[in-house]
Amino acid sequence: MSGVCVATYRAFDDKADFHKKALSIAVGLTVGSWTELPEAQKASMEKHLGKVLSVEEHAGNGGAGERYADIRIAYPDINFSRDLPALLVTVFGKLSMDGKIKLLDLDVSEPFASAFPGPKFGLGGIRELLGVHERPLLMSIFKSVVGYDLVNLKDQFYKQALGGVDLIKDDEILFENPLTPLEKRVEACMDAARLAEAETGQKLLYAVNLTGPTSKLADNARKAIAAGANALLFNVLAYGFDVLHELSSDKSINVPIAAHPAMAGAIYPSPHYGISASLLLGKLMRLAGADLVLFPSPYGSVVMPKAENLAVKEALLQPLHQLRQSFPVPSAGIHPGLVPLILQDFGTDVVVNAGGGIHGHKLGTAAGGHAFRQAIDAALGGVDLEDAAAQPDHEALKAAIEAWGIKR
Ligand code: 1AE
């Protein structure tokens, strides 16, 4: 059985006839040309022909407002194989270079989606692994570890773990290197995880950065897992969605995969070009099998507008065929004073993620983690951070708020 995939575009033009433009896209990206075809050929090509479903025009006002149209086109599944490269090249390959046009959304058919197992663990599976069901999770990021040796790396891991974090991720810029090679890095960090767990009683996941040439990635993942890795970090956009799909659907790679958004800024931020954040970092990441997805927040150092941010969250969490939910991880420049805003916008199904906001704490890395946990508990209990910080055992939160303030 085959269906259609519906693409939604926003096209900008001061003068164009958007209905004509929509038709030229639908025909051009499917059968190529239509009117000049002989009748017999038209009949046999009909099942391949793209169909314009709607064209919603928005008049420009000659000033700041531009003239644009939202165009929906249905592409028959029969035209492309059931993989993301084929789908993306069909709906936005050449078109992505043809004037001011942005791909806003893709609704794939059930038969197409059935080729994608999606996140192996997803939000629920990660909560199961950690045994944490009620509260937002806390993740910390290794920082300034390029050039570190194993002893120093292990020490930084241990301090992060003592702070009560649920996940620790490698910095995305830590690649294979002679000082902290993959398997040795995993062994050292998981050793530190065990030492910390003996003190805190808390389980944690370590997402080691999966790097190297594409042809070696699955082997590297298996080596990391054999050395004890219980999660992976992956720079999805530098490799491509299909590489994530291959890794996430490989049965021997049986740990959660956290998708890093590196390179995404080259694709989503323009209103006129590229792919929307919700499709790029939401739906496509989820289809390709990311268990956790990092993306900029509306509040931190790398800012994504709030409406786009919430659309990414929705794409990761709302029902999508048979796929599990991916955990949203709004990131970059996050500190404890932002926690109430994060919970207000994301609810409890969110991972609060910080690097500098943990390691930059004046009482040290472990205190940085404690400050976040105290902020999360306060926000969950409806207690103002100012009041929570005044409690006698909340020095960590107090110091964090003195340093970074509270954003309201
Ligand atoms: C959007 C990705 C954020 C990230 O990977 C990272 O390393 C953030 O670090 P901080 O929290 O800004 O120090």
CSV table of C-alpha atoms and ligand atoms in Angstrom, one decimal:
chain,number,residue,atom,x,y,z
A,1,MET,CA,0.0,0.0,0.0
A,2,SER,CA,1.3,3.5,-0.7
A,3,GLY,CA,0.3,6.9,0.3
A,4,VAL,CA,1.4,10.5,-0.1
A,5,CYS,CA,3.8,12.7,1.8
A,6,VAL,CA,2.6,16.3,2.2
A,7,ALA,CA,5.1,19.1,2.2
A,8,THR,CA,4.3,22.6,3.4
A,9,TYR,CA,6.4,25.4,2.1
A,10,ARG,CA,6.4,29.2,2.6
A,11,ALA,CA,7.3,31.0,-0.6
A,12,PHE,CA,8.1,34.7,-0.8
A,13,ASP,CA,7.7,36.8,-3.9
A,14,ASP,CA,6.4,40.4,-4.5
A,15,LYS,CA,4.7,39.6,-7.8
A,16,ALA,CA,4.5,35.8,-8.5
A,17,ASP,CA,1.3,34.0,-9.2
A,18,PHE,CA,1.6,31.6,-6.2
A,19,HIS,CA,-0.9,29.1,-7.7
A,20,LYS,CA,1.2,28.8,-10.8
A,21,LYS,CA,4.4,28.5,-8.7
A,22,ALA,CA,2.8,25.7,-6.6
A,23,LEU,CA,1.8,23.8,-9.7
A,24,SER,CA,5.3,24.2,-11.2
A,25,ILE,CA,6.7,22.7,-8.0
A,26,ALA,CA,4.3,19.8,-7.8
A,27,VAL,CA,4.9,18.9,-11.5
A,28,GLY,CA,8.6,19.8,-11.6
A,29,LEU,CA,9.5,17.7,-8.6
A,30,THR,CA,7.5,14.7,-9.8
A,31,VAL,CA,6.9,14.0,-13.5
A,32,GLY,CA,9.0,17.0,-14.7
A,33,SER,CA,6.6,18.4,-17.3
A,34,TRP,CA,3.0,17.7,-17.9
A,35,THR,CA,1.2,19.7,-20.5
A,36,GLU,CA,3.5,18.7,-23.3
A,37,LEU,CA,3.1,15.0,-22.6
A,38,PRO,CA,1.0,12.8,-25.0
A,39,GLU,CA,-2.3,11.7,-23.5
A,40,ALA,CA,-1.2,8.0,-23.3
A,41,GLN,CA,1.9,9.0,-21.3
A,42,LYS,CA,-0.2,11.3,-19.1
A,43,ALA,CA,-2.4,8.4,-18.0
A,44,SER,CA,0.6,6.2,-17.1
A,45,MET,CA,2.3,9.1,-15.2
A,46,GLU,CA,-0.8,10.2,-13.3
A,47,LYS,CA,0.1,8.1,-10.2
A,48,HIS,CA,3.5,9.9,-10.0
A,49,LEU,CA,2.2,13.4,-10.3
A,50,GLY,CA,2.5,15.7,-7.3
A,51,LYS,CA,-0.8,17.5,-6.3
A,52,VAL,CA,-1.2,21.0,-5.0
A,53,LEU,CA,-3.5,20.7,-1.9
A,54,SER,CA,-3.7,24.4,-1.0
A,55,VAL,CA,-2.2,27.8,-1.5
A,56,GLU,CA,-2.8,30.3,1.2
A,57,GLU,CA,-1.7,33.8,0.1
A,58,HIS,CA,-0.7,36.6,2.5
A,59,ALA,CA,-0.5,40.0,1.0
A,60,GLY,CA,2.5,42.1,1.6
A,61,ASN,CA,2.1,45.7,2.8
A,62,GLY,CA,5.0,47.2,0.9
A,63,GLY,CA,6.8,47.8,4.1
A,64,ALA,CA,8.2,45.4,6.6
A,65,GLY,CA,5.5,42.8,5.7
A,66,GLU,CA,6.4,40.7,2.6
A,67,ARG,CA,4.1,39.0,0.3
A,68,TYR,CA,4.2,35.2,0.8
A,69,ALA,CA,2.1,32.1,0.4
A,70,ASP,CA,1.9,28.8,2.4
A,71,ILE,CA,1.7,26.0,-0.2
A,72,ARG,CA,0.9,22.4,0.5
A,73,ILE,CA,1.8,19.7,-2.0
A,74,ALA,CA,1.2,16.0,-1.9
A,75,TYR,CA,4.0,13.7,-3.3
A,76,PRO,CA,3.1,10.1,-4.1
A,77,ASP,CA,5.2,7.7,-2.0
A,78,ILE,CA,5.6,5.6,-5.1
A,79,ASN,CA,8.2,8.2,-6.3
A,80,PHE,CA,10.7,7.7,-3.6
A,81,SER,CA,12.3,4.8,-1.7
A,82,ARG,CA,11.5,4.6,2.0
A,83,ASP,CA,14.5,6.5,3.3
A,84,LEU,CA,15.0,10.1,4.4
A,85,PRO,CA,17.5,11.1,1.7
A,86,ALA,CA,15.1,10.1,-1.0
A,87,LEU,CA,12.2,11.9,0.7
A,88,LEU,CA,14.2,15.1,1.3
A,89,VAL,CA,15.7,15.3,-2.2
A,90,THR,CA,12.2,14.8,-3.7
A,91,VAL,CA,10.5,17.5,-1.7
A,92,PHE,CA,13.3,20.0,-1.3
A,93,GLY,CA,16.3,19.0,-3.3
A,94,LYS,CA,16.6,21.4,-6.2
A,95,LEU,CA,13.8,23.5,-4.9
A,96,SER,CA,15.9,24.6,-1.8
A,97,MET,CA,18.1,26.6,-4.2
A,98,ASP,CA,15.3,28.1,-6.2
A,99,GLY,CA,14.4,31.5,-4.7
A,100,LYS,CA,13.0,32.5,-1.4
A,101,ILE,CA,11.3,29.3,-0.2
A,102,LYS,CA,11.4,27.5,3.2
A,103,LEU,CA,10.3,24.0,3.9
A,104,LEU,CA,8.0,24.3,7.0
A,105,ASP,CA,6.7,20.8,7.5
A,106,LEU,CA,6.4,17.2,6.2
A,107,ASP,CA,3.6,14.9,7.0
A,108,VAL,CA,4.7,11.4,6.0
A,109,SER,CA,2.3,8.6,5.3
A,110,GLU,CA,1.8,5.6,7.5
A,111,PRO,CA,3.5,3.2,5.1
A,112,PHE,CA,6.5,5.5,4.8
A,113,ALA,CA,6.7,6.0,8.6
A,114,SER,CA,6.5,2.2,9.1
A,115,ALA,CA,10.1,2.0,7.8
A,116,PHE,CA,11.3,4.0,10.8
A,117,PRO,CA,11.5,2.4,14.2
A,118,GLY,CA,12.3,5.9,15.7
A,119,PRO,CA,13.8,6.3,19.1
A,120,LYS,CA,14.7,2.9,20.6
A,121,PHE,CA,14.2,4.2,24.2
A,122,GLY,CA,12.5,7.6,23.9
A,123,LEU,CA,11.4,9.7,26.7
A,124,GLY,CA,9.7,6.9,28.6
A,125,GLY,CA,12.6,4.4,28.1
A,126,ILE,CA,15.2,6.9,29.4
A,127,ARG,CA,13.1,7.6,32.5
A,128,GLU,CA,12.9,3.8,33.0
A,129,LEU,CA,16.7,3.4,32.7
A,130,LEU,CA,17.3,6.2,35.3
A,131,GLY,CA,14.4,5.3,37.5
A,132,VAL,CA,13.3,8.9,37.5
A,133,HIS,CA,9.6,9.4,36.6
A,134,GLU,CA,8.3,12.6,38.2
A,135,ARG,CA,10.8,15.4,37.7
A,136,PRO,CA,12.7,17.0,34.8
A,137,LEU,CA,16.1,15.4,34.3
A,138,LEU,CA,19.3,17.3,34.7
A,139,MET,CA,22.2,16.8,32.2
A,140,SER,CA,25.7,18.3,32.4
A,141,ILE,CA,28.2,18.8,29.7
A,142,PHE,CA,31.9,18.3,29.9
A,143,LYS,CA,33.7,21.6,29.3
A,144,SER,CA,37.2,22.6,28.3
A,145,VAL,CA,38.3,18.9,28.1
A,146,VAL,CA,40.2,19.1,24.8
A,147,GLY,CA,43.8,18.4,25.8
A,148,TYR,CA,42.7,16.8,29.1
A,149,ASP,CA,44.2,13.4,30.0
A,150,LEU,CA,42.2,10.5,31.4
A,151,VAL,CA,42.9,11.4,35.1
A,152,ASN,CA,41.6,14.9,34.7
A,153,LEU,CA,38.7,13.8,32.6
A,154,LYS,CA,37.7,11.2,35.2
A,155,ASP,CA,37.9,13.9,37.9
A,156,GLN,CA,35.6,16.2,36.0
A,157,PHE,CA,33.1,13.4,35.4
A,158,TYR,CA,33.2,12.5,39.1
A,159,LYS,CA,32.5,16.1,40.2
A,160,GLN,CA,29.6,16.4,37.7
A,161,ALA,CA,28.1,13.1,38.9
A,162,LEU,CA,28.4,14.2,42.6
A,163,GLY,CA,26.2,17.2,41.7
A,164,GLY,CA,23.2,14.9,41.2
A,165,VAL,CA,23.0,15.1,37.4
A,166,ASP,CA,21.1,12.3,35.6
A,167,LEU,CA,23.1,12.5,32.4
A,168,ILE,CA,26.6,13.7,31.4
A,169,LYS,CA,27.4,14.3,27.8
A,170,ASP,CA,30.7,14.8,26.1
A,171,ASP,CA,31.3,18.1,24.6
A,172,GLU,CA,30.4,17.8,20.9
A,173,ILE,CA,33.9,19.0,20.0
A,174,LEU,CA,35.7,16.2,21.8
A,175,PHE,CA,36.8,13.8,19.0
A,176,GLU,CA,39.0,10.7,18.9
A,177,ASN,CA,42.3,11.8,20.3
A,178,PRO,CA,45.4,10.1,21.8
A,179,LEU,CA,44.8,11.5,25.4
A,180,THR,CA,41.3,10.3,25.9
A,181,PRO,CA,40.5,7.6,23.2
A,182,LEU,CA,37.0,6.4,23.0
A,183,GLU,CA,37.2,3.1,24.9
A,184,LYS,CA,39.6,4.4,27.6
A,185,ARG,CA,37.4,7.4,28.0
A,186,VAL,CA,34.3,5.3,28.5
A,187,GLU,CA,36.1,3.1,31.0
A,188,ALA,CA,37.4,6.0,33.0
A,189,CYS,CA,34.0,7.8,33.1
A,190,MET,CA,31.9,4.8,33.9
A,191,ASP,CA,34.4,4.0,36.7
A,192,ALA,CA,33.8,7.6,38.0
A,193,ALA,CA,30.0,7.0,37.6
A,194,ARG,CA,30.2,3.9,39.9
A,195,LEU,CA,32.3,5.8,42.5
A,196,ALA,CA,29.8,8.6,42.5
A,197,GLU,CA,26.8,6.3,42.6
A,198,ALA,CA,28.2,4.7,45.7
A,199,GLU,CA,28.0,8.1,47.4
A,200,THR,CA,24.8,9.5,45.8
A,201,GLY,CA,22.8,6.3,45.1
A,202,GLN,CA,21.9,7.9,41.8
A,203,LYS,CA,22.2,6.2,38.4
A,204,LEU,CA,23.4,8.2,35.4
A,205,LEU,CA,23.8,7.9,31.7
A,206,TYR,CA,27.1,9.0,30.0
A,207,ALA,CA,26.6,10.0,26.4
A,208,VAL,CA,30.0,9.6,24.8
A,209,ASN,CA,30.6,11.4,21.6
A,210,LEU,CA,30.4,9.0,18.6
A,211,THR,CA,32.8,10.3,16.0
A,212,GLY,CA,35.0,9.3,13.1
A,213,PRO,CA,34.3,8.4,9.5
A,214,THR,CA,30.8,7.3,8.7
A,215,SER,CA,32.0,3.8,7.7
A,216,LYS,CA,33.4,3.3,11.2
A,217,LEU,CA,30.6,4.7,13.3
A,218,ALA,CA,28.6,1.5,14.0
A,219,ASP,CA,31.9,-0.3,15.0
A,220,ASN,CA,32.9,2.6,17.2
A,221,ALA,CA,29.4,2.6,18.8
A,222,ARG,CA,29.7,-1.2,19.5
A,223,LYS,CA,33.3,-0.7,21.0
A,224,ALA,CA,32.0,2.1,23.2
A,225,ILE,CA,29.1,0.0,24.4
A,226,ALA,CA,31.4,-3.0,25.0
A,227,ALA,CA,33.6,-0.7,27.1
A,228,GLY,CA,30.5,0.2,29.2
A,229,ALA,CA,29.0,3.2,27.5
A,230,ASN,CA,25.3,3.5,28.3
A,231,ALA,CA,24.4,6.3,25.9
A,232,LEU,CA,25.8,8.0,22.8
A,233,LEU,CA,26.1,11.6,21.6
A,234,PHE,CA,25.9,12.2,17.9
A,235,ASN,CA,26.4,15.2,15.7
A,236,VAL,CA,23.6,14.3,13.4
A,237,LEU,CA,23.6,17.1,10.9
A,238,ALA,CA,27.3,16.8,10.1
A,239,TYR,CA,26.6,13.2,9.1
A,240,GLY,CA,23.0,13.3,7.8
A,241,PHE,CA,19.7,11.9,9.1
A,242,ASP,CA,20.2,8.6,7.4
A,243,VAL,CA,23.3,7.9,9.4
A,244,LEU,CA,21.4,8.4,12.6
A,245,HIS,CA,18.6,6.2,11.3
A,246,GLU,CA,21.2,3.4,10.5
A,247,LEU,CA,22.6,3.7,14.0
A,248,SER,CA,19.3,3.9,15.9
A,249,SER,CA,17.8,0.9,14.0
A,250,ASP,CA,20.9,-1.3,14.6
A,251,LYS,CA,19.9,-3.8,17.2
A,252,SER,CA,23.4,-4.2,18.6
A,253,ILE,CA,23.5,-0.4,19.4
A,254,ASN,CA,21.2,-0.8,22.3
A,255,VAL,CA,21.7,2.5,24.2
A,256,PRO,CA,19.9,5.8,23.9
A,257,ILE,CA,21.3,8.3,21.4
A,258,ALA,CA,21.4,12.1,22.1
A,259,ALA,CA,21.3,14.2,19.0
A,260,HIS,CA,23.4,17.3,19.0
A,261,PRO,CA,22.2,20.2,16.8
A,262,ALA,CA,25.7,21.4,15.6
A,263,MET,CA,25.3,22.9,12.1
A,264,ALA,CA,21.6,23.5,12.5
A,265,GLY,CA,22.1,27.2,12.4
A,266,ALA,CA,23.1,26.9,8.8
A,267,ILE,CA,19.7,25.5,8.0
A,268,TYR,CA,16.8,26.7,10.1
A,269,PRO,CA,17.1,30.4,11.3
A,270,SER,CA,16.3,32.3,8.0
A,271,PRO,CA,12.6,33.1,7.5
A,272,HIS,CA,13.1,32.8,3.8
A,273,TYR,CA,15.4,29.7,3.3
A,274,GLY,CA,16.2,26.3,4.7
A,275,ILE,CA,14.1,24.0,6.8
A,276,SER,CA,12.0,25.0,9.9
A,277,ALA,CA,13.5,24.2,13.3
A,278,SER,CA,10.4,22.1,14.2
A,279,LEU,CA,11.0,19.9,11.2
A,280,LEU,CA,14.8,19.8,11.3
A,281,LEU,CA,15.3,19.4,15.1
A,282,GLY,CA,11.9,17.9,15.8
A,283,LYS,CA,10.2,15.6,13.4
A,284,LEU,CA,13.2,14.5,11.3
A,285,MET,CA,15.3,13.8,14.4
A,286,ARG,CA,12.5,11.8,15.9
A,287,LEU,CA,11.9,9.8,12.7
A,288,ALA,CA,15.6,9.2,12.4
A,289,GLY,CA,15.7,7.8,15.9
A,290,ALA,CA,17.0,10.4,18.4
A,291,ASP,CA,16.1,9.5,22.0
A,292,LEU,CA,17.1,13.0,23.2
A,293,VAL,CA,17.4,16.1,21.0
A,294,LEU,CA,19.4,19.2,22.0
A,295,PHE,CA,18.4,22.6,20.6
A,296,PRO,CA,18.8,26.2,21.6
A,297,SER,CA,16.3,27.6,24.1
A,298,PRO,CA,14.5,31.0,24.1
A,299,TYR,CA,16.4,32.1,27.2
A,300,GLY,CA,20.1,31.3,27.1
A,301,SER,CA,23.2,32.3,25.2
A,302,VAL,CA,22.2,30.9,21.8
A,303,VAL,CA,18.6,32.0,21.4
A,304,MET,CA,15.8,30.5,19.3
A,305,PRO,CA,12.5,32.4,19.2
A,306,LYS,CA,10.0,31.0,21.6
A,307,ALA,CA,7.3,30.1,19.1
A,308,GLU,CA,9.8,28.0,17.1
A,309,ASN,CA,11.2,26.5,20.3
A,310,LEU,CA,7.8,25.3,21.4
A,311,ALA,CA,7.1,24.0,17.9
A,312,VAL,CA,10.3,21.8,18.3
A,313,LYS,CA,9.0,20.6,21.6
A,314,GLU,CA,5.6,19.7,20.1
A,315,ALA,CA,7.2,17.8,17.2
A,316,LEU,CA,9.2,15.7,19.7
A,317,LEU,CA,6.3,15.0,22.0
A,318,GLN,CA,3.0,15.0,20.1
A,319,PRO,CA,1.7,11.7,18.5
A,320,LEU,CA,3.6,10.8,15.4
A,321,HIS,CA,2.6,7.5,13.8
A,322,GLN,CA,4.0,4.6,16.0
A,323,LEU,CA,7.1,6.5,17.2
A,324,ARG,CA,8.2,7.0,20.7
A,325,GLN,CA,8.6,10.5,22.0
A,326,SER,CA,12.1,12.1,22.0
A,327,PHE,CA,13.2,14.0,25.1
A,328,PRO,CA,13.4,17.8,24.5
A,329,VAL,CA,16.7,19.2,25.7
A,330,PRO,CA,16.7,23.1,25.5
A,331,SER,CA,20.4,24.1,25.8
A,332,ALA,CA,23.1,26.7,25.6
A,333,GLY,CA,23.8,29.2,28.3
A,334,ILE,CA,21.4,27.6,30.8
A,335,HIS,CA,21.8,28.5,34.5
A,336,PRO,CA,19.7,27.8,37.6
A,337,GLY,CA,17.9,31.1,37.4
A,338,LEU,CA,16.3,30.0,34.1
A,339,VAL,CA,14.8,26.8,35.5
A,340,PRO,CA,11.3,28.2,36.4
A,341,LEU,CA,11.0,29.5,32.8
A,342,ILE,CA,12.0,26.2,31.3
A,343,LEU,CA,9.5,24.3,33.4
A,344,GLN,CA,6.8,26.8,32.7
A,345,ASP,CA,7.3,26.3,28.9
A,346,PHE,CA,8.3,22.6,28.8
A,347,GLY,CA,6.6,21.1,31.8
A,348,THR,CA,8.3,18.2,33.5
A,349,ASP,CA,9.2,16.2,30.4
A,350,VAL,CA,12.3,18.1,29.7
A,351,VAL,CA,16.0,17.7,30.3
A,352,VAL,CA,17.6,20.8,31.8
A,353,ASN,CA,21.1,20.9,30.3
A,354,ALA,CA,24.1,23.0,31.2
A,355,GLY,CA,27.9,23.2,30.8
A,356,GLY,CA,29.1,26.6,31.9
A,357,GLY,CA,26.1,26.9,34.2
A,358,ILE,CA,27.5,24.0,36.2
A,359,HIS,CA,31.3,24.2,35.9
A,360,GLY,CA,31.2,28.0,36.3
A,361,HIS,CA,29.7,27.8,39.8
A,362,LYS,CA,31.9,29.6,42.3
A,363,LEU,CA,31.7,26.7,44.8
A,364,GLY,CA,32.7,24.2,42.1
A,365,THR,CA,31.2,21.7,39.6
A,366,ALA,CA,29.4,19.6,42.2
A,367,ALA,CA,27.8,22.6,43.7
A,368,GLY,CA,26.8,23.7,40.2
A,369,GLY,CA,24.8,20.5,39.9
A,370,HIS,CA,23.3,20.9,43.4
A,371,ALA,CA,22.2,24.4,42.5
A,372,PHE,CA,20.2,23.1,39.5
A,373,ARG,CA,18.6,20.3,41.5
A,374,GLN,CA,17.6,22.8,44.1
A,375,ALA,CA,16.2,25.1,41.5
A,376,ILE,CA,14.3,22.2,39.9
A,377,ASP,CA,12.8,21.1,43.2
A,378,ALA,CA,11.8,24.7,44.1
A,379,ALA,CA,10.2,25.3,40.7
A,380,LEU,CA,8.3,22.0,40.9
A,381,GLY,CA,7.0,22.9,44.4
A,382,GLY,CA,6.0,26.4,43.2
A,383,VAL,CA,8.6,28.0,45.5
A,384,ASP,CA,10.2,31.2,44.2
A,385,LEU,CA,13.9,30.7,43.6
A,386,GLU,CA,14.7,33.7,45.8
A,387,ASP,CA,12.9,32.1,48.7
A,388,ALA,CA,14.4,28.7,48.0
A,389,ALA,CA,17.9,30.2,48.0
A,390,ALA,CA,17.3,31.7,51.4
A,391,GLN,CA,16.9,28.3,53.0
A,392,PRO,CA,19.9,27.3,55.2
A,393,ASP,CA,20.9,24.2,53.1
A,394,HIS,CA,20.6,26.0,49.7
A,395,GLU,CA,24.0,27.7,49.6
A,396,ALA,CA,24.6,26.3,46.1
A,397,LEU,CA,21.4,27.9,44.7
A,398,LYS,CA,22.1,31.1,46.5
A,399,ALA,CA,25.5,31.4,45.0
A,400,ALA,CA,24.2,30.6,41.5
A,401,ILE,CA,21.5,33.3,41.7
A,402,GLU,CA,24.0,35.8,43.0
A,403,ALA,CA,26.2,35.0,39.9
A,404,TRP,CA,23.6,34.7,37.2
A,405,GLY,CA,20.3,36.1,38.6
A,406,ILE,CA,16.8,34.9,38.0
A,407,LYS,CA,15.1,35.5,34.6
A,408,ARG,CA,11.4,36.2,34.9
B,1,1AE,C1,22.7,23.8,21.8
B,1,1AE,C2,23.9,22.9,22.3
B,1,1AE,C3,24.5,23.4,23.6
B,1,1AE,C4,25.7,22.7,23.9
B,1,1AE,O1,26.1,21.7,23.3
B,1,1AE,C5,26.6,23.2,24.9
B,1,1AE,O2,27.8,22.6,24.9
B,1,1AE,C6,26.3,24.1,25.8
B,1,1AE,O3,27.1,24.6,26.7
B,1,1AE,P1,26.8,25.7,27.7
B,1,1AE,O4,25.7,25.2,28.7
B,1,1AE,O5,26.3,26.9,27.0
B,1,1AE,O6,28.1,26.0,28.5
